[in-house]
XYZ file of C-alpha atoms in Angstrom:
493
model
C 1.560 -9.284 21.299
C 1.602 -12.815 22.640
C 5.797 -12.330 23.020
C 5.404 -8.542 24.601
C 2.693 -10.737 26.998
C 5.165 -13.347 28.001
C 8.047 -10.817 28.625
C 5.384 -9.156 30.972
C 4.318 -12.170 32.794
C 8.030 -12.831 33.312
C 8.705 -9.854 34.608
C 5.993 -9.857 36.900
C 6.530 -13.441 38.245
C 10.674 -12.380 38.410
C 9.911 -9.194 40.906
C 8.131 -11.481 42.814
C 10.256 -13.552 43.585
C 13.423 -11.072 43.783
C 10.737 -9.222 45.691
C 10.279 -12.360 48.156
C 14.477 -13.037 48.203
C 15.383 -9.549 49.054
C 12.761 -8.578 51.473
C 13.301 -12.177 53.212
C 16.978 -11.658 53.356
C 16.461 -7.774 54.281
C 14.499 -9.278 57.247
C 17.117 -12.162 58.273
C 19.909 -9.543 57.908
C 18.313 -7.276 59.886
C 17.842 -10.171 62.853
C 21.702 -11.028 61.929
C 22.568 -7.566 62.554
C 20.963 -7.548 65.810
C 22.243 -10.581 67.073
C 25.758 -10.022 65.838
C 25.988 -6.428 67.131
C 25.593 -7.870 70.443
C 27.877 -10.354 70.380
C 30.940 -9.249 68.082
C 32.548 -5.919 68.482
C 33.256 -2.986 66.348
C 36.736 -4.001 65.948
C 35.794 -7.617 64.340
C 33.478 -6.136 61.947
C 35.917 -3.420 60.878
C 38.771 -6.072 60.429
C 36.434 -8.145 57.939
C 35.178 -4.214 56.216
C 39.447 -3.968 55.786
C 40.010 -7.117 53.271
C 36.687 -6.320 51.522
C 38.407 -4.065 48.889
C 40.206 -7.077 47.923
C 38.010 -10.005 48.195
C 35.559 -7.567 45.506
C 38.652 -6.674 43.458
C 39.338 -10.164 43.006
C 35.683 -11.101 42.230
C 35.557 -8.562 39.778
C 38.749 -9.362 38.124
C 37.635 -13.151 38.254
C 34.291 -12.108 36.428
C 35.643 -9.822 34.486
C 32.402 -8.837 32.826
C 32.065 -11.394 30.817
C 28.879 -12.447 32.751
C 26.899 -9.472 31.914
C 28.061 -9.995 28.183
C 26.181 -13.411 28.364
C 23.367 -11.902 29.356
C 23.260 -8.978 27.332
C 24.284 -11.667 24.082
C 20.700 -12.645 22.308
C 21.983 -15.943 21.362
C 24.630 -17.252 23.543
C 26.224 -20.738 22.506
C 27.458 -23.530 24.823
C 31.195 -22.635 23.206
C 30.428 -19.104 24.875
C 29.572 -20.805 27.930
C 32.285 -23.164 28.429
C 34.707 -20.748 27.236
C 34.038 -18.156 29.951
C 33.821 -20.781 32.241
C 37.147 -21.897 32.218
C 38.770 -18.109 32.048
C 36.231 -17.412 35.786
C 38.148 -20.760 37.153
C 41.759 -19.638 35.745
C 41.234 -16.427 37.519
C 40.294 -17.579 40.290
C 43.805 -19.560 40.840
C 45.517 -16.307 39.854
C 43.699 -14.011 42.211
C 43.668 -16.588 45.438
C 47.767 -16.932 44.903
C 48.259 -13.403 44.686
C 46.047 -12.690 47.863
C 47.954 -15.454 49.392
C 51.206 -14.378 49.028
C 50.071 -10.836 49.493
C 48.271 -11.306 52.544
C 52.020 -10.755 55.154
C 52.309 -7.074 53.612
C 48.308 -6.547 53.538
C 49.178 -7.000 57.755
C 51.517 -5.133 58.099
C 49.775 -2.564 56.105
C 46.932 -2.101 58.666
C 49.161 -3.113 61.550
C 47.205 -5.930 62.506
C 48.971 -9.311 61.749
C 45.663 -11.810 62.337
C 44.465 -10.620 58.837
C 46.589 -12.224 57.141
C 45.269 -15.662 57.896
C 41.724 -14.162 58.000
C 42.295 -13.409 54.405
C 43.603 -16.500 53.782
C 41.138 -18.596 54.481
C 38.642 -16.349 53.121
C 40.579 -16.140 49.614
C 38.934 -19.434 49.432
C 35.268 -18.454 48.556
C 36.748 -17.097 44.809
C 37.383 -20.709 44.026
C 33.159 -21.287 44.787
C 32.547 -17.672 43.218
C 34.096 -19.190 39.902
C 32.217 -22.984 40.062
C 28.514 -21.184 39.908
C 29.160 -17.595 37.983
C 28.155 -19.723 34.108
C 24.545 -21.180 35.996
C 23.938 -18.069 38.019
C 23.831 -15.891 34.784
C 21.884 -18.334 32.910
C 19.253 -18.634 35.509
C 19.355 -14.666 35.617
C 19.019 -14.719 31.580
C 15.769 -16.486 30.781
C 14.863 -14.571 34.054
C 14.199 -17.731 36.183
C 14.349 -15.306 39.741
C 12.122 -18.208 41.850
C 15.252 -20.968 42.225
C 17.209 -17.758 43.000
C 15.297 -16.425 45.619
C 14.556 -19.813 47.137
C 18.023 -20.393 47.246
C 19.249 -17.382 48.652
C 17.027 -17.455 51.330
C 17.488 -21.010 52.425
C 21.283 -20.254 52.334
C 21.070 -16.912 54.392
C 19.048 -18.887 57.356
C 21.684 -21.533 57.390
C 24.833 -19.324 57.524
C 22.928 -16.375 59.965
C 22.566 -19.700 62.502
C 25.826 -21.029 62.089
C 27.345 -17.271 62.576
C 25.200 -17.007 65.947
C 26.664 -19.902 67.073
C 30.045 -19.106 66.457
C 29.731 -15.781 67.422
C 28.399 -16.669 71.200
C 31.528 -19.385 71.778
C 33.821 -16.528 71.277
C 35.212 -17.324 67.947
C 34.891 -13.042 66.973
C 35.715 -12.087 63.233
C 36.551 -16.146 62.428
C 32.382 -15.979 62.733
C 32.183 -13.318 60.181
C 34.741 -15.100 57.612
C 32.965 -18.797 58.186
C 29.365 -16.979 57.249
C 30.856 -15.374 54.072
C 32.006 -19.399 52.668
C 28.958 -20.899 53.942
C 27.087 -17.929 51.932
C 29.181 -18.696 48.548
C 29.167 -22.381 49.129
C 25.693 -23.316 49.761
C 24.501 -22.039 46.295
C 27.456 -23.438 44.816
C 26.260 -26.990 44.638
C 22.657 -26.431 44.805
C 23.364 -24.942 41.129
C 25.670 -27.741 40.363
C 22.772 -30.067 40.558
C 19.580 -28.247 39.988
C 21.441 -26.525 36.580
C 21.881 -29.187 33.899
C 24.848 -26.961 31.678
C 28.037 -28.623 31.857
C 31.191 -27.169 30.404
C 32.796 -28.669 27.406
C 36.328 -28.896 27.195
C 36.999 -26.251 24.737
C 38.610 -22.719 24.838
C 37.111 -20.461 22.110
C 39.442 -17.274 21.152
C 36.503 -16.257 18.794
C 34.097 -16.517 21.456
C 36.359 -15.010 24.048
C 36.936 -11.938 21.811
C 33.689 -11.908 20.526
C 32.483 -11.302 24.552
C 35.298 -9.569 25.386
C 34.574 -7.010 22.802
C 31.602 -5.844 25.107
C 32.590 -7.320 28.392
C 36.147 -5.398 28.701
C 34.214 -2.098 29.449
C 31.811 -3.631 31.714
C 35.251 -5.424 33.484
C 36.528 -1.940 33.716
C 33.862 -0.340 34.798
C 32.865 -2.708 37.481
C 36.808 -2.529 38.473
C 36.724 1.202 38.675
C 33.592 1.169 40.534
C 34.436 -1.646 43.407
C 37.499 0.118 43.817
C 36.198 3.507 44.368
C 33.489 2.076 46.451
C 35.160 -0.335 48.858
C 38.371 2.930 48.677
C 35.915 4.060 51.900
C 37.114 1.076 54.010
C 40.931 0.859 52.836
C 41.297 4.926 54.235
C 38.860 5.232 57.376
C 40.578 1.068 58.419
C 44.447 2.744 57.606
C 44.233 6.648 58.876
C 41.778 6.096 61.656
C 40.814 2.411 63.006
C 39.310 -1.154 62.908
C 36.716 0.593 65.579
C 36.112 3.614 63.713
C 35.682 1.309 60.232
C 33.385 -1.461 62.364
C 30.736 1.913 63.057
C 30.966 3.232 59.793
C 30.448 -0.328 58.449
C 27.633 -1.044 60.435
C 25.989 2.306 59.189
C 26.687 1.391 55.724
C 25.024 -2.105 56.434
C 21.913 -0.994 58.565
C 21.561 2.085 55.447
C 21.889 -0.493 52.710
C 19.004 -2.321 53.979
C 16.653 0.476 53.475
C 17.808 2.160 50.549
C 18.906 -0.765 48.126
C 15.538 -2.685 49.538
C 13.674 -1.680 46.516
C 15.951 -0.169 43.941
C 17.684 -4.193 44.406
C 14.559 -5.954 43.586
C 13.902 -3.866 40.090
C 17.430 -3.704 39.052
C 18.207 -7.153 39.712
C 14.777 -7.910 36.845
C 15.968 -5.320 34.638
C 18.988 -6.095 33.401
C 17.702 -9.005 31.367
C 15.013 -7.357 30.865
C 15.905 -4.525 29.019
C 18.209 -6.765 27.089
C 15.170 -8.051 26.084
C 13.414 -4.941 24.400
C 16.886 -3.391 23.449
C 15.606 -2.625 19.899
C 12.574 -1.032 20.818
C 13.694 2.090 22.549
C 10.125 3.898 23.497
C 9.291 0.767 25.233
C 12.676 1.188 27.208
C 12.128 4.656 27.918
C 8.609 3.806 29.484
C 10.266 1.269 31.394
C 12.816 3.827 32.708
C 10.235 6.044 33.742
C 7.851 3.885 35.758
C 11.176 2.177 37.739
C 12.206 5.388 38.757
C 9.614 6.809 39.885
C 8.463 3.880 41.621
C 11.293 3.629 43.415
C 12.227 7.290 44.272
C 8.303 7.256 45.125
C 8.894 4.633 48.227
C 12.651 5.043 48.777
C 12.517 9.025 49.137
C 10.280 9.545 52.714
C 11.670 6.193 53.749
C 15.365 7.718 53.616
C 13.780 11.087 55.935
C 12.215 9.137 58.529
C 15.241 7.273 58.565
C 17.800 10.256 59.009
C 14.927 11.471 61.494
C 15.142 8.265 63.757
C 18.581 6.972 63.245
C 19.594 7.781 67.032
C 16.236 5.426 68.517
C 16.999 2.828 65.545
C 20.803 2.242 66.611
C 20.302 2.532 70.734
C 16.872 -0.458 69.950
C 18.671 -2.636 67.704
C 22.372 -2.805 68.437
C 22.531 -1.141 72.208
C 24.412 1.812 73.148
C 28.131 0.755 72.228
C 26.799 1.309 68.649
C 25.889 4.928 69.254
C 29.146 6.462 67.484
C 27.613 5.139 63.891
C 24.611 7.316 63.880
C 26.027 10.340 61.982
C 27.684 8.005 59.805
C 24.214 6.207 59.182
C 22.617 9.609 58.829
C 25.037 10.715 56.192
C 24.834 7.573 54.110
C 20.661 7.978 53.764
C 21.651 11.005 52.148
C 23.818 9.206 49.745
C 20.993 6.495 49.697
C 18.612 8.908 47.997
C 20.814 9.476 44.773
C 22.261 6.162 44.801
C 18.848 3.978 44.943
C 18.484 5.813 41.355
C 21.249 5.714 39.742
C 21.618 1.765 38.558
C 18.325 2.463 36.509
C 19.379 4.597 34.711
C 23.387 3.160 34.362
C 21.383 -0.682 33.097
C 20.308 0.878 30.226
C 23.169 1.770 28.783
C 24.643 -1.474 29.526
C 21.877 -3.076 28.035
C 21.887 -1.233 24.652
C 25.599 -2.014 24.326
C 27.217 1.284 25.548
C 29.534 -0.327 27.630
C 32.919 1.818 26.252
C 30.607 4.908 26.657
C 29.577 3.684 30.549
C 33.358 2.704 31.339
C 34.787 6.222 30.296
C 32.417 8.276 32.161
C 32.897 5.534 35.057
C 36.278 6.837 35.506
C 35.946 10.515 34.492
C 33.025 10.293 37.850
C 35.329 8.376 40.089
C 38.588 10.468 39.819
C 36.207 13.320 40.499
C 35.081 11.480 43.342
C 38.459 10.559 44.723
C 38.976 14.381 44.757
C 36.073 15.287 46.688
C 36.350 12.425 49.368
C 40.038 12.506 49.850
C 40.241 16.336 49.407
C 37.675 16.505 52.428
C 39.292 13.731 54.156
C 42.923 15.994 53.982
C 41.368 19.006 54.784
C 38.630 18.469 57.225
C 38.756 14.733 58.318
C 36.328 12.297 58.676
C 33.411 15.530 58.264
C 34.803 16.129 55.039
C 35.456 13.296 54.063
C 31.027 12.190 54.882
C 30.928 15.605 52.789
C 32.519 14.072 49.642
C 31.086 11.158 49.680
C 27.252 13.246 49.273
C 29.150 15.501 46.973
C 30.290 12.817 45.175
C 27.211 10.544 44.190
C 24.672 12.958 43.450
C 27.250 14.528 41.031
C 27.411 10.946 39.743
C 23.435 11.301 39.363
C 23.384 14.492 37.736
C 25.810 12.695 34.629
C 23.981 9.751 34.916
C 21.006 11.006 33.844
C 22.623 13.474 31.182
C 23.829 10.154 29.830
C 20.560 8.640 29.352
C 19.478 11.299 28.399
C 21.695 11.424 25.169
C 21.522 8.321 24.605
C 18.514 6.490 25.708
C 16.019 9.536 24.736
C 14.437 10.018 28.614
C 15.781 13.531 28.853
C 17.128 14.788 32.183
C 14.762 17.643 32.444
C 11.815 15.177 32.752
C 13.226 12.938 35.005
C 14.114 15.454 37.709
C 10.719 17.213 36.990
C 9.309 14.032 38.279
C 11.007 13.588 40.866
C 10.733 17.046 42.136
C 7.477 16.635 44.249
C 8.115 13.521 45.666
C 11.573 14.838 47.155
C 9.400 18.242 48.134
C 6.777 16.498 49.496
C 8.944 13.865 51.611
C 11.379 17.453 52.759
C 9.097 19.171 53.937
C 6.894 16.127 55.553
C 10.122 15.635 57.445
C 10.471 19.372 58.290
C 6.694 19.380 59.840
C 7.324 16.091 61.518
C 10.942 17.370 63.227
C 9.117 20.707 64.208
C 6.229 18.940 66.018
C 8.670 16.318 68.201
C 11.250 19.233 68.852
C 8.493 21.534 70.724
C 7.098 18.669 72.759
C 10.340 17.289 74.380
C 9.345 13.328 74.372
C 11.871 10.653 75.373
C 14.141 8.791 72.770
C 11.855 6.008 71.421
C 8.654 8.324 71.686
C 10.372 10.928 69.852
C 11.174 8.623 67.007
C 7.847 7.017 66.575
C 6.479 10.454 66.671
C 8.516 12.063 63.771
C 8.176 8.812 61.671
C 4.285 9.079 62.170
C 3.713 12.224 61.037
C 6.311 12.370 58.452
C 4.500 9.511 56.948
C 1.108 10.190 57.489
C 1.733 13.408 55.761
C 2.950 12.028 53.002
C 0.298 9.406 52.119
C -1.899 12.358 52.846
C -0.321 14.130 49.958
C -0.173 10.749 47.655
C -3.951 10.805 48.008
C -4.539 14.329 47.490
C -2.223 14.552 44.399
C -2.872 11.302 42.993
C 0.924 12.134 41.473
C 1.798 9.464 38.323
C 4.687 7.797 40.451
C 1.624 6.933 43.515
C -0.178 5.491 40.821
C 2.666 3.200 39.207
C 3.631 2.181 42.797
C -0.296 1.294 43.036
C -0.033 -0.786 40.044
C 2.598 -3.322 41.440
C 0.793 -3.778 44.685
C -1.525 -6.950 44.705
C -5.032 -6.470 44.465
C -6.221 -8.236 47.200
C -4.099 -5.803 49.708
C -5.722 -2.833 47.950
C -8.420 -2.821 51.033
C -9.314 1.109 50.373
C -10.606 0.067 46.742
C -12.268 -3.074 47.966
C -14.075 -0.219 50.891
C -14.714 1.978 47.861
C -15.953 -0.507 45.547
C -18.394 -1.811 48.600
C -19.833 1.871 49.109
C -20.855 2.084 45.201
């Protein structure tokens, strides 16, 4: 009991503070992304959205999942450490010379010969990405979230100011690149110091194949995914534009915010934590439970009200010349809704050691997915190709959760049962809400305010009516002293 009550109290304290790093950075990006809108273009931020496919490839590779083996490990010994360790900083020598040398023909590949010296210099942050990946995931394992979350808010003010600045002398995309190496170096030696494990100089092959054993599936996975994922900015930057990526990139960016706000903070905790309780699947399966619903619970309506006042949102925060990345944003909250949910459930497998299972149906999911995106994009363009991409996750959703269901014991048919009135309720409080502002003609920012009002209002009139079990788990995280309706309740008895 007293172990079950520490794992708790961990938890608890971890959410906190991932709750306090994400929301803070959530906040700073959002003041970045005004700012920056202003002063860069389109054009810079769809150059930098270009090379992103490789910089992550080359993360990944450098990584090579051997950091989620160490976490998922019980017991991990300094030989493990030091022995991953030394493969991240190998990798990272192989991966910077290949993107060096490669970086002429990446140019010439998207017709636009600055990137190659953009992507030079920016090939540099995989040599700080391999110093701090050993004392990241250690501070991740024994779930020690507050030095994080300090940290990564500390770092984000620092680099958002120095980006400003560079950004208003005129220095364009170079802004973007130096912001991405202050971002990786900051941490870098703040972990070097505050993070007592130093490598030893030794090169375990047991150890190597011991973690490689589980860590090749999650390397392949994660490869397969970042890929597939970043595959968005490698077509749109080559068929269409820099311009035409730099919207659809500040879409994805402005959507990520909302829909990754909560689903970030949980699944950043649960990893390690349901490493944790591994053996003790019911406990798991409650786990599940209560993080999805919690998070379909706040993310759902927020993703409506969002699709509902994308147009105000985009002409308030980034002006006018933005305007062309509203149906892209609008698109992507639809995406947002399936893909807030499905790292949940995808963690769990992971964290019971189904990483050969997860990598398999990884790629059986993406090649569908390439199908449906670049079927759409060769038939119908960019609409078809915003029509695979919805296609394309929730069909990821709907195996996901067979998966689990298999495998974990939370079967499909009761997760989608509980999610069913929270997606009816935020629908149709959506519907009533874009009824009302349609019929009473009000100007841009009244009309928004108006449709997120009553699409909200309806809903937390429903959550009170209802009382539905994913109201009261959201309840349950909220502190008590912001619960003012109970205090008013309490005061009346």
């Amino acid at each position: 009991m007293a172990k079950q009550s520490d794992i708790k109290q961990k938890a608890a304290a971890s959410m906190v503070w991932t709750a306090f790093s994400k929301y803070s950075n959530m906040i700073i990006g959002f003041i970045s992304g005004i700012i920056l809108a202003r002063l860069l273009t389109p054009y810079d931020y769809g150059c930098i959205g270009m090379l992103s496919i490789f910089m992550a490839l080359s993360e990944t590779f450098i990584d090579a999942g051997f950091g989620s083996a160490l976490i998922q490990k019980k017991n991990p010994t300094q030989e493990d450490y030091s022995t991953i360790f030394f493969w991240n900083m190998g990798m990272s020598v192989v991966m910077y010379v290949i993107l060096f040398f490669s970086a002429p023909a990446i140019a010439r590949f998207y017709n636009i010969p600055m990137l190659s010296s953009v992507l030079r210099v920016q090939g540099l942050i995989l040599f700080i990405y391999a110093l701090n990946l050993i004392q990241r995931n250690q501070l991740k394992k024994k779930l020690n979230f507050k030095v994080l979350g300090i940290l990564s808010v500390s770092t984000s003010i620092i680099a958002l100011t120095v980006t400003i600045w560079m950004a208003y002398r005129g220095y364009g995309v170079w802004a973007l690149v130096v912001q991405n190496i202050i971002t990786a170096a900051i941490p870098c030696l703040v972990f070097w110091f505050y993070v007592k494990w130093r490598p030893k100089l030794v090169f375990s092959w047991k150890s190597f194949k011991e973690l490689f054993g589980f860590g090749v599936y999650m390397f392949l996975t994660h490869i397969t995914n970042t890929f597939c994922s970043k595959l968005n900015g490698l077509l749109i930057g080559k068929i269409y534009s820099p311009v035409t990526l730099g919207y659809f990139s500040k879409a994805s960016s402005t959507e990520s915010l909302a829909s990754h706000s909560i689903s970030s903070i949980m699944t950043t905790v649960t990893y390690p934590l349901y490493a944790s309780v591994q053996d003790d699947r019911e406990r798991m399966i409650n786990m599940l439970r209560r993080l999805t619903n919690t998070i379909a619970y706040v993310t759902f309506p927020l993703m409506f009200v969002l699709i509902l006042t994308a147009k105000p949102i985009f002409v308030l925060l980034y002006s006018d010349k933005w305007i062309q990345s509203v149906p892209y944003f609008q698109v992507l909250c639809i995406v947002g809704l399936s893909a807030c949910l499905q790292s949940v459930n995808t963690q769990t497998l992971a964290a019971v050691g189904k990483s050969r299972l997860m990598f398999m149906w990884t790629l059986a999911k993406r090649s569908v997915g390439l199908v449906f995106m670049i079927g759409g994009l060769y038939f119908y363009g960019m609409k078809g190709f915003l029509v695979g991409i919805i296609v394309y996750n929730w069909f990821c959703y709907f195996v996901n959760i067979g998966l689990v269901s298999k495998y974990i014991g939370f079967k499909w048919q009761q997760q989608l049962l509980d999610l069913l009135p929270m997606a009816a309720a935020s629908l149709i409080a959506a519907s009533v809400s874009y009824g009302v502002a349609y019929f009473c003609h009000l100007g841009l920012y009244l009309d928004g305010v108006l449709k997120a009002v009553l699409c909200l209002g309806i809903y937390m009139a429903w959550s009170w009516i209802f009382q539905p079990d994913a109201y009261k788990y959201t309840l349950t995280i909220i502190p008590e002293k912001f619960k003012f309706w109970e205090r008013k309740t309490k005061r009346k008895r």
